[in-house]
Short mmCIF file of N, CA and C in Angstrom, two decimals:
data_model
loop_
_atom_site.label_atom_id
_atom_site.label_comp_id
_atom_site.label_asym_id
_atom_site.label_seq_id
_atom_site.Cartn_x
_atom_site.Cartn_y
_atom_site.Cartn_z
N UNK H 1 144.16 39.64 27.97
CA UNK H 1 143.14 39.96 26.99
C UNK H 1 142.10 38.83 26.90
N UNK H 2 142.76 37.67 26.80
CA UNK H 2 141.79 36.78 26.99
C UNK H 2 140.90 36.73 27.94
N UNK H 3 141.38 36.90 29.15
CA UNK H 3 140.55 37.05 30.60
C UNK H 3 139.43 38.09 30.35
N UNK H 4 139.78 39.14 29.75
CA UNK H 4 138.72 39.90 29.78
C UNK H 4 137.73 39.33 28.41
N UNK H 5 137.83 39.19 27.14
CA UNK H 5 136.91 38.40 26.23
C UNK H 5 135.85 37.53 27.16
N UNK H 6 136.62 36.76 28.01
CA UNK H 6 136.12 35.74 28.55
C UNK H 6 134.61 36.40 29.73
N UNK H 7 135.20 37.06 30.55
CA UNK H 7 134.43 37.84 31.48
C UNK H 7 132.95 39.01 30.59
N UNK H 8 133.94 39.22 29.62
CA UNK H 8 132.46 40.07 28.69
C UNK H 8 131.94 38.99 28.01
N UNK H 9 131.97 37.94 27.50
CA UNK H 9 131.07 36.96 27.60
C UNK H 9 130.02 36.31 28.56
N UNK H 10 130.91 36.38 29.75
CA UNK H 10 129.94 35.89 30.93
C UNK H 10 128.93 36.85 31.16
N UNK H 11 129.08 38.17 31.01
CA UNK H 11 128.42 39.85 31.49
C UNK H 11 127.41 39.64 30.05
N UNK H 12 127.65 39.02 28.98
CA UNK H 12 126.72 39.22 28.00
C UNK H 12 125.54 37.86 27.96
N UNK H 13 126.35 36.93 28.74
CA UNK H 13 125.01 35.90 28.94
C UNK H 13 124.23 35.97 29.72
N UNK H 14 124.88 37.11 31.14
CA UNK H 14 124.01 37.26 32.33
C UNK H 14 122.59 38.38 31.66
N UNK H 15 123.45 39.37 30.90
CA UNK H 15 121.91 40.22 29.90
C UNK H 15 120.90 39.16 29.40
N UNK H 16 121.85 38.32 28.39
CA UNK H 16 120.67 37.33 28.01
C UNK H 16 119.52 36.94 28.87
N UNK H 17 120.07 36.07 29.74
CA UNK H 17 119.65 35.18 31.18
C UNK H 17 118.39 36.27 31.62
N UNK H 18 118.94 37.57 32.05
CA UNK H 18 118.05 38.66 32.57
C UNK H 18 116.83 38.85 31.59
N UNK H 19 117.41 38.95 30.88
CA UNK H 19 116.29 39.42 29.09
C UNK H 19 114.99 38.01 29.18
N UNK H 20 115.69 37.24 29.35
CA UNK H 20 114.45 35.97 29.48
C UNK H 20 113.62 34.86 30.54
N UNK H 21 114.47 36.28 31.80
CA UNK H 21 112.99 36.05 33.00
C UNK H 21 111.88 36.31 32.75
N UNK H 22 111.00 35.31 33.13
CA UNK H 22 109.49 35.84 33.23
C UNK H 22 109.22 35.29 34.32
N UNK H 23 108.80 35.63 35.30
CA UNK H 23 107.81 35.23 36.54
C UNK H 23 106.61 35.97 36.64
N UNK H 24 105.79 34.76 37.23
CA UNK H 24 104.16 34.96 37.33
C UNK H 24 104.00 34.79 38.58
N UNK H 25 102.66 35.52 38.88
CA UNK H 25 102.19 35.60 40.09
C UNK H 25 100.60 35.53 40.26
N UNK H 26 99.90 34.93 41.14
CA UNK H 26 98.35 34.85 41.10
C UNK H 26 97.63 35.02 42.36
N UNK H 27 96.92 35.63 42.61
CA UNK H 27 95.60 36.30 43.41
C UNK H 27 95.73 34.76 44.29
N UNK H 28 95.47 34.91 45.63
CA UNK H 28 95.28 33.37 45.92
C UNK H 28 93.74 32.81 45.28
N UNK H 29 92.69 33.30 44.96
CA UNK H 29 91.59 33.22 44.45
C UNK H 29 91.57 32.84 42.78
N UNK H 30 92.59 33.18 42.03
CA UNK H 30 93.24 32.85 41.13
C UNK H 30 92.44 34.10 39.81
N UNK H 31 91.66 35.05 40.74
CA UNK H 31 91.53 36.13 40.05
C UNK H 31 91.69 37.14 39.20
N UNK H 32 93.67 37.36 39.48
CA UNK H 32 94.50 37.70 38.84
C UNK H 32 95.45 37.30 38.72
N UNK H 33 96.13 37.32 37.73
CA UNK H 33 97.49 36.75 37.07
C UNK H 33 98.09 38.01 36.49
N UNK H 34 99.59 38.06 37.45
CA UNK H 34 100.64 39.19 36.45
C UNK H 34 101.95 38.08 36.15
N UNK H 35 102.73 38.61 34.84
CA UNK H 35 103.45 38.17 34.61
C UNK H 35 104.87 39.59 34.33
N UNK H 36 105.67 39.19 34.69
CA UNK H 36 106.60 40.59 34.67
C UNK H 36 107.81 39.86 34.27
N UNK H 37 108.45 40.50 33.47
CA UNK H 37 110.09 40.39 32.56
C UNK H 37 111.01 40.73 34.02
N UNK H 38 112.35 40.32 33.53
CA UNK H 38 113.45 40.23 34.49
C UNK H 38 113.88 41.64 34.66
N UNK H 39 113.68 42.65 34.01
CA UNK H 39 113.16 44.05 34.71
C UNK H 39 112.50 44.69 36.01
N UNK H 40 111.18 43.86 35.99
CA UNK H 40 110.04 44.02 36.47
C UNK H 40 109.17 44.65 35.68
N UNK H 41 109.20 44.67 34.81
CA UNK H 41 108.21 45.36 34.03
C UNK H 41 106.85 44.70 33.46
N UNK H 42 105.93 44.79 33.72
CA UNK H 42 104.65 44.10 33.78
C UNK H 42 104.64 43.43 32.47
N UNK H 43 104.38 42.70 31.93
CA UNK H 43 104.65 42.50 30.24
C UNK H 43 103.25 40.90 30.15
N UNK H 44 102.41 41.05 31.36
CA UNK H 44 100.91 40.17 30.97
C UNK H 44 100.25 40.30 32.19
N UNK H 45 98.89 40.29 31.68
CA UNK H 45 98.02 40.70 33.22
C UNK H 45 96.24 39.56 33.11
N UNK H 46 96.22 39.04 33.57
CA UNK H 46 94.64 38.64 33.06
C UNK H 46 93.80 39.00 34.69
N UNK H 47 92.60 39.30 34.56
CA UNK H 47 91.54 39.47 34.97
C UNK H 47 90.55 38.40 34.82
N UNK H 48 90.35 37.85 35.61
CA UNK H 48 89.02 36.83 35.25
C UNK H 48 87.30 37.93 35.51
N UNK H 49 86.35 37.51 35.18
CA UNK H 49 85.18 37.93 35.05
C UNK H 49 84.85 38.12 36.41
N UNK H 50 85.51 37.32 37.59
CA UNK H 50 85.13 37.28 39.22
C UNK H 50 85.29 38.85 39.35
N UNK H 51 85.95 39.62 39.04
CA UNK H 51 85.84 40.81 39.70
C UNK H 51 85.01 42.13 39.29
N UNK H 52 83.54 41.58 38.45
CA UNK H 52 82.70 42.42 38.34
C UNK H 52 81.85 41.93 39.26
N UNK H 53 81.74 41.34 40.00
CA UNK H 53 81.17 41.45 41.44
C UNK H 53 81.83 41.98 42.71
N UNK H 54 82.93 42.64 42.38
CA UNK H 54 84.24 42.79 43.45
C UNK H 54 83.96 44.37 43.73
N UNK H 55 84.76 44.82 44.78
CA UNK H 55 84.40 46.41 44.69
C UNK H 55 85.64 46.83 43.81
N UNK H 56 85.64 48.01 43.31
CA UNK H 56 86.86 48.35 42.59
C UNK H 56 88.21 48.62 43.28
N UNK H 57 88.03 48.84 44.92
CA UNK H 57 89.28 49.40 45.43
C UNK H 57 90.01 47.74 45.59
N UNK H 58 88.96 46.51 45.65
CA UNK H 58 89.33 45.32 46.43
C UNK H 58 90.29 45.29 44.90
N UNK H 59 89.58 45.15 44.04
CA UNK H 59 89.93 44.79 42.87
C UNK H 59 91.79 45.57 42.42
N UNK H 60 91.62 46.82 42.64
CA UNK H 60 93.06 47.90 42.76
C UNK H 60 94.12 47.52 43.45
N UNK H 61 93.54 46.92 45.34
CA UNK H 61 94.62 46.09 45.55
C UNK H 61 94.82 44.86 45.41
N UNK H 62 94.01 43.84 44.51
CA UNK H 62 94.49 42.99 44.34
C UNK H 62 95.53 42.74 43.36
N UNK H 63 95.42 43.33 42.16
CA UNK H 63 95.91 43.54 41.09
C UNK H 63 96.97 44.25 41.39
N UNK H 64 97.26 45.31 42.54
CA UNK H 64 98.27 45.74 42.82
C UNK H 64 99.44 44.70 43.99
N UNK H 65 99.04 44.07 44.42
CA UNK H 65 99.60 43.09 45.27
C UNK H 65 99.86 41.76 44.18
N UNK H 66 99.02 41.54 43.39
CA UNK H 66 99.33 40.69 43.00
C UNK H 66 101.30 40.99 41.39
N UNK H 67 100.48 41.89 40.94
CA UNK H 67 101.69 42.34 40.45
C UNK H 67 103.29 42.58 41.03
N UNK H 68 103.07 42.95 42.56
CA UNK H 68 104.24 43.19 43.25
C UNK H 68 104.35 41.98 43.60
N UNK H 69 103.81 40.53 43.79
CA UNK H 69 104.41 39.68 44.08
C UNK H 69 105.44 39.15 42.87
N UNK H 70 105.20 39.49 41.50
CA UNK H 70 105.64 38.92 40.50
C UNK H 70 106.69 39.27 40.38
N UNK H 71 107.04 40.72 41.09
CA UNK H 71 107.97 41.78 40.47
C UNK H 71 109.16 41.20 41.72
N UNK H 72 108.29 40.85 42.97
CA UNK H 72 109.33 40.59 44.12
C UNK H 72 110.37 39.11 43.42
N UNK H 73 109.29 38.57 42.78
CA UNK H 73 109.86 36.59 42.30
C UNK H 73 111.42 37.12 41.55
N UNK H 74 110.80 38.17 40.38
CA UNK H 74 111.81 38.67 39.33
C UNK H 74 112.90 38.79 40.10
N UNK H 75 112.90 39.65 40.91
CA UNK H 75 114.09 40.15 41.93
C UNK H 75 114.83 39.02 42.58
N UNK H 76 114.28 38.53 42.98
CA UNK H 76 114.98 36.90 43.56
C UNK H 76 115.57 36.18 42.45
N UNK H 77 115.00 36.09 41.23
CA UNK H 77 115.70 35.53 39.90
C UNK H 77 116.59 35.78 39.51
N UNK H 78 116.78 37.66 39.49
CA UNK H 78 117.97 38.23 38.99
C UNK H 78 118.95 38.57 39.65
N UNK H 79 118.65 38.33 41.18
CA UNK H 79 119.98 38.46 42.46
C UNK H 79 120.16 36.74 42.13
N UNK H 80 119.33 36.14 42.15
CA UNK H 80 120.14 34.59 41.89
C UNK H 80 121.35 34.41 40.64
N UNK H 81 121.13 35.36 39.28
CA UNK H 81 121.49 34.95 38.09
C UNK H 81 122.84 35.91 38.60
N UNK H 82 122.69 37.09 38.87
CA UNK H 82 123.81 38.19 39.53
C UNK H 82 124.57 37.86 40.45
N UNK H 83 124.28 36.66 41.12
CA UNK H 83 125.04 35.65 42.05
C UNK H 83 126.13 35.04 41.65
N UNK H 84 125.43 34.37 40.62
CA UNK H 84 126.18 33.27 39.68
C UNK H 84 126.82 33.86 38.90
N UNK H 85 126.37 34.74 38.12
CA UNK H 85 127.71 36.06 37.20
C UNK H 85 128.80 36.71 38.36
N UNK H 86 128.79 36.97 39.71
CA UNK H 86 129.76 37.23 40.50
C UNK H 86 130.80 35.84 40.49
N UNK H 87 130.21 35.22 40.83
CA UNK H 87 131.15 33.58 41.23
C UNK H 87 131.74 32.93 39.68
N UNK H 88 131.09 33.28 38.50
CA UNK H 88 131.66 33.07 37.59
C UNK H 88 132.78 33.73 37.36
N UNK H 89 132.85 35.14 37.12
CA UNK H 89 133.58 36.24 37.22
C UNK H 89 135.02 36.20 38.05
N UNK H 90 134.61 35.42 39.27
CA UNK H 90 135.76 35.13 40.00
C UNK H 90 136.92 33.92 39.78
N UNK H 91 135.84 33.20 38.53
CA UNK H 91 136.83 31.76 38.69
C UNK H 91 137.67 31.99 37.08
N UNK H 92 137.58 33.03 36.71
CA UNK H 92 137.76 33.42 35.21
C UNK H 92 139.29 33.85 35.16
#
């Protein structure tokens, strides 16, 4: 019984841990900025003024590339944290 208390503790810090990723990502031009939760879920975006000289499709994929880089970082964060909740899990 204990073993398991112990293990749903570890499973409830890894939610935490997950709950308070944020990774950012930026345009190499520094045009756009996304920021996305350990979800991936977009949760901040800025636009600088540079892209009312931009065409709109350049602008669509930048903002779209740039967001998927943020979302790719997240993913690497939360297979890292899901790493460490496996290897914890095991020494329990």
């Amino acid at each position: 019984m204990e073993r398991a208390k112990s293990q749903c503790g570890l499973m409830q810090d890894a939610v935490g841990d997950v709950d308070a990723i944020r990774t950012t990502a930026s345009s190499a031009d520094g045009t756009v900025v996304a920021c996305v939760n350990g979800t991936g879920t977009l949760v901040g975006l800025t636009i600088t003024d540079a892209v009312t000289t931009m065409d709109s499709r350049a602008v669509a994929a930048l903002t779209i590339a740039t967001i998927h880089q943020a979302v790719h970082r997240s993913g690497i964060e939360r297979e890292r944290l899901i790493s460490r909740l496996h290897s914890s899990l095991g020494e329990v």
